[in-house]
PDB file of C-alpha atoms in Angstrom:
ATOM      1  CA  UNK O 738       0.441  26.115   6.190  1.00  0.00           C
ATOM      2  CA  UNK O 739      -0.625  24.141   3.021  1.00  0.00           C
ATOM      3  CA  UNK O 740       0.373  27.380   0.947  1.00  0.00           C
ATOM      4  CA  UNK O 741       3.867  26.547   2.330  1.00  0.00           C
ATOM      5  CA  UNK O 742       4.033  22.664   1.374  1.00  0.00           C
ATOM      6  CA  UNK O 743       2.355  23.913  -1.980  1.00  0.00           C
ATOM      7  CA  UNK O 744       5.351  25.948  -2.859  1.00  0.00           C
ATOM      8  CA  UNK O 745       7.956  23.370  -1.353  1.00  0.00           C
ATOM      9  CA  UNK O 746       5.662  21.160  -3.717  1.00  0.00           C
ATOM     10  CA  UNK O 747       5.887  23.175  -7.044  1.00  0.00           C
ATOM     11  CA  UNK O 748      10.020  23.946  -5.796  1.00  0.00           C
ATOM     12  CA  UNK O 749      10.615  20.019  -5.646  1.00  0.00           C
ATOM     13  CA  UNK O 750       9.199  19.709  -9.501  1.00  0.00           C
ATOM     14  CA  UNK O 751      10.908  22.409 -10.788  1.00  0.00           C
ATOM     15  CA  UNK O 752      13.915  20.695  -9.090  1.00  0.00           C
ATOM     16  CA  UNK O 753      12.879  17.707 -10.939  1.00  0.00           C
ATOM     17  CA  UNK O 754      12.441  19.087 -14.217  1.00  0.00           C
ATOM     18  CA  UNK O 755      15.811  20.579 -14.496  1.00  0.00           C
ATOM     19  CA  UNK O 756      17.206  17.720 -13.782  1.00  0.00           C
ATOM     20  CA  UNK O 757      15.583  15.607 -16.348  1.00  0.00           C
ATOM     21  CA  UNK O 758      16.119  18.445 -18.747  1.00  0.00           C
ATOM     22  CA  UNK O 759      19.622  17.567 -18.456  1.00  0.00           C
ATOM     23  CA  UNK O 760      19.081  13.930 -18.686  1.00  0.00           C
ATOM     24  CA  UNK O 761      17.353  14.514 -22.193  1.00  0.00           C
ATOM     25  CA  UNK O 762      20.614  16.997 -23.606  1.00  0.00           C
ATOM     26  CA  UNK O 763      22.762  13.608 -22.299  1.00  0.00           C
ATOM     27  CA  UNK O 764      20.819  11.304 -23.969  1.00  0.00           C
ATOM     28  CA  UNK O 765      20.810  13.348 -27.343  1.00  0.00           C
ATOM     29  CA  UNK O 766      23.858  13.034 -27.670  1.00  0.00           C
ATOM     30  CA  UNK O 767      24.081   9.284 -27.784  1.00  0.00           C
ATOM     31  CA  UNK O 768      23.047   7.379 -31.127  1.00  0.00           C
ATOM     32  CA  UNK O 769      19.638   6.486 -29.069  1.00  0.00           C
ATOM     33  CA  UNK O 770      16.937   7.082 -31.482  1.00  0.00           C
ATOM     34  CA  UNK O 771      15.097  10.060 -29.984  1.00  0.00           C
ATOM     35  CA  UNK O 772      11.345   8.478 -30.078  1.00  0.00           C
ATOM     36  CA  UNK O 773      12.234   6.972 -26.822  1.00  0.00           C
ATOM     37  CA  UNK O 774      12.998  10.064 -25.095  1.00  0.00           C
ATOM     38  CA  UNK O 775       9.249  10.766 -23.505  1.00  0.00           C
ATOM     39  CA  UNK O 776       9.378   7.381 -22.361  1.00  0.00           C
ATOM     40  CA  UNK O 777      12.849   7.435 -20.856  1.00  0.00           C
ATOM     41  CA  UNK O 778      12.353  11.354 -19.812  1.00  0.00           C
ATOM     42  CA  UNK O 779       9.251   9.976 -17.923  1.00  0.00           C
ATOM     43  CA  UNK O 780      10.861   7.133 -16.601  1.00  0.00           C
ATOM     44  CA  UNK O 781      13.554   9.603 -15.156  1.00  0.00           C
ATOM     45  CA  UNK O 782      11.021  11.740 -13.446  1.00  0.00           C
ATOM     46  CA  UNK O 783       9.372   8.899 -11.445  1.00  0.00           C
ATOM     47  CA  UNK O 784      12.283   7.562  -9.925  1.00  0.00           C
ATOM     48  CA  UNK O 785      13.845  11.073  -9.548  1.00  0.00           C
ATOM     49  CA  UNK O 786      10.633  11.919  -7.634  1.00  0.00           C
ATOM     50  CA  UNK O 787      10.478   8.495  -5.886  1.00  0.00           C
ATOM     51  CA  UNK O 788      14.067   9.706  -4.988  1.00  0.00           C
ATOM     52  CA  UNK O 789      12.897  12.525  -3.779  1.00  0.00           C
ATOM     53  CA  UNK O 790      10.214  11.644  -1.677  1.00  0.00           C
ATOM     54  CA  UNK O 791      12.853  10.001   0.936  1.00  0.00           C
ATOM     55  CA  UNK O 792      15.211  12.510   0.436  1.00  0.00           C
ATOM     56  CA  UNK O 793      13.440  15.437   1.419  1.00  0.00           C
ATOM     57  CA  UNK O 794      10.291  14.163   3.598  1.00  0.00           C
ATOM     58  CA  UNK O 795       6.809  16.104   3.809  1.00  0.00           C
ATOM     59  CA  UNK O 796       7.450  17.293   0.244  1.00  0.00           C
ATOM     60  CA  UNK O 797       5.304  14.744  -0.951  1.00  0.00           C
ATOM     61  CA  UNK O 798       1.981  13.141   0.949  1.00  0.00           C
ATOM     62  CA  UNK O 799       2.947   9.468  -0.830  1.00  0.00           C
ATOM     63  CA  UNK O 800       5.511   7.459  -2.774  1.00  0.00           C
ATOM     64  CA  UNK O 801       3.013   7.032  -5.511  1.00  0.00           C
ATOM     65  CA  UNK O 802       1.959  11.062  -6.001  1.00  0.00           C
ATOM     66  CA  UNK O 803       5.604  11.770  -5.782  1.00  0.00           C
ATOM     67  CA  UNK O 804       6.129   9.579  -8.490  1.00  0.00           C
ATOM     68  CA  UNK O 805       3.415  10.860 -10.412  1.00  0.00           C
ATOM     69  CA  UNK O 806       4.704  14.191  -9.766  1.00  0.00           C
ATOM     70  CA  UNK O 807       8.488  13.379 -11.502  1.00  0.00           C
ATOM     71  CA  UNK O 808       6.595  11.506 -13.990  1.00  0.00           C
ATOM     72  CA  UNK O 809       4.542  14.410 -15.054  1.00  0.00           C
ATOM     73  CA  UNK O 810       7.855  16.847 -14.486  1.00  0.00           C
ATOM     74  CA  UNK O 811      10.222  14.665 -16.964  1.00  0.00           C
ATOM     75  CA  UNK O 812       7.261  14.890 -19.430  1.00  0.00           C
ATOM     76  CA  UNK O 813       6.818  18.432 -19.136  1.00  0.00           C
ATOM     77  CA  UNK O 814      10.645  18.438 -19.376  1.00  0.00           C
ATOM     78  CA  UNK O 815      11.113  17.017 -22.228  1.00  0.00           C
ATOM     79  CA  UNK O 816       8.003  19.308 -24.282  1.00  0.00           C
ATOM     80  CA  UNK O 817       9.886  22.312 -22.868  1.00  0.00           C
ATOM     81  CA  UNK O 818      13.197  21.147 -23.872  1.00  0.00           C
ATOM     82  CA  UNK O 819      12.060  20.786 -28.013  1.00  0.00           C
ATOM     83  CA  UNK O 820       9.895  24.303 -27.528  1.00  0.00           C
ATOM     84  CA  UNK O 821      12.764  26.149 -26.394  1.00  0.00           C
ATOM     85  CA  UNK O 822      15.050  24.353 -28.922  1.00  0.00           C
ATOM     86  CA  UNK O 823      12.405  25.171 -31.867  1.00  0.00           C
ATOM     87  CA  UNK O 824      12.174  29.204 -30.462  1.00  0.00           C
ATOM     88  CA  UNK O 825      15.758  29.528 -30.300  1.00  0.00           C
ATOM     89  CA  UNK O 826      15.572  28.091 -34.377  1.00  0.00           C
ATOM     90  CA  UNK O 827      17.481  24.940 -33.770  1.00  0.00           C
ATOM     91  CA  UNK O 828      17.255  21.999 -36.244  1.00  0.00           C
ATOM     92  CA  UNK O 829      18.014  18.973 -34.880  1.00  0.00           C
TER      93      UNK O 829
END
């Protein structure tokens, strides 16, 4: 059973990952200066994961770890976003 909510677990932040990965390509495209993405890529992940956490129930065991959990997914986000950017020999 707690394999089960594991993998619903790591499904939910891969859920929220994408979608913050998308949020970052968005906001690169405005004039925003780009040393506020973590921040705002973080921000994005805790309220997606707040979000989630009443939107899908017993994916999460509080408000706060789901939180976390986006937090730590928008980060993670954003890190993969530049590293696949840099492999693929982008430059900006």
């Amino acid at each position: 059973m707690i394999e089960i909510i594991q993998n619903a677990n790591a499904g939910a932040i891969a859920m929220i990952a994408v979608i913050v990965a998308l949020v970052t390509w968005a906001v690169k495209q405005t004039k925003l200066d780009n040393r506020w993405l973590p921040l705002i890529d973080m921000v994005v992940g805790f309220l997606i994961g707040v979000a989630v956490f009443y939107a899908m129930p017993g994916q999460f065991e509080t408000l706060l770890i789901a939180g976390i959990d986006g937090a730590i997914a928008g980060l993670v986000s954003a890190g993969g976003y530049d590293a696949i950017k840099s492999i693929l020999g982008g430059t900006k």
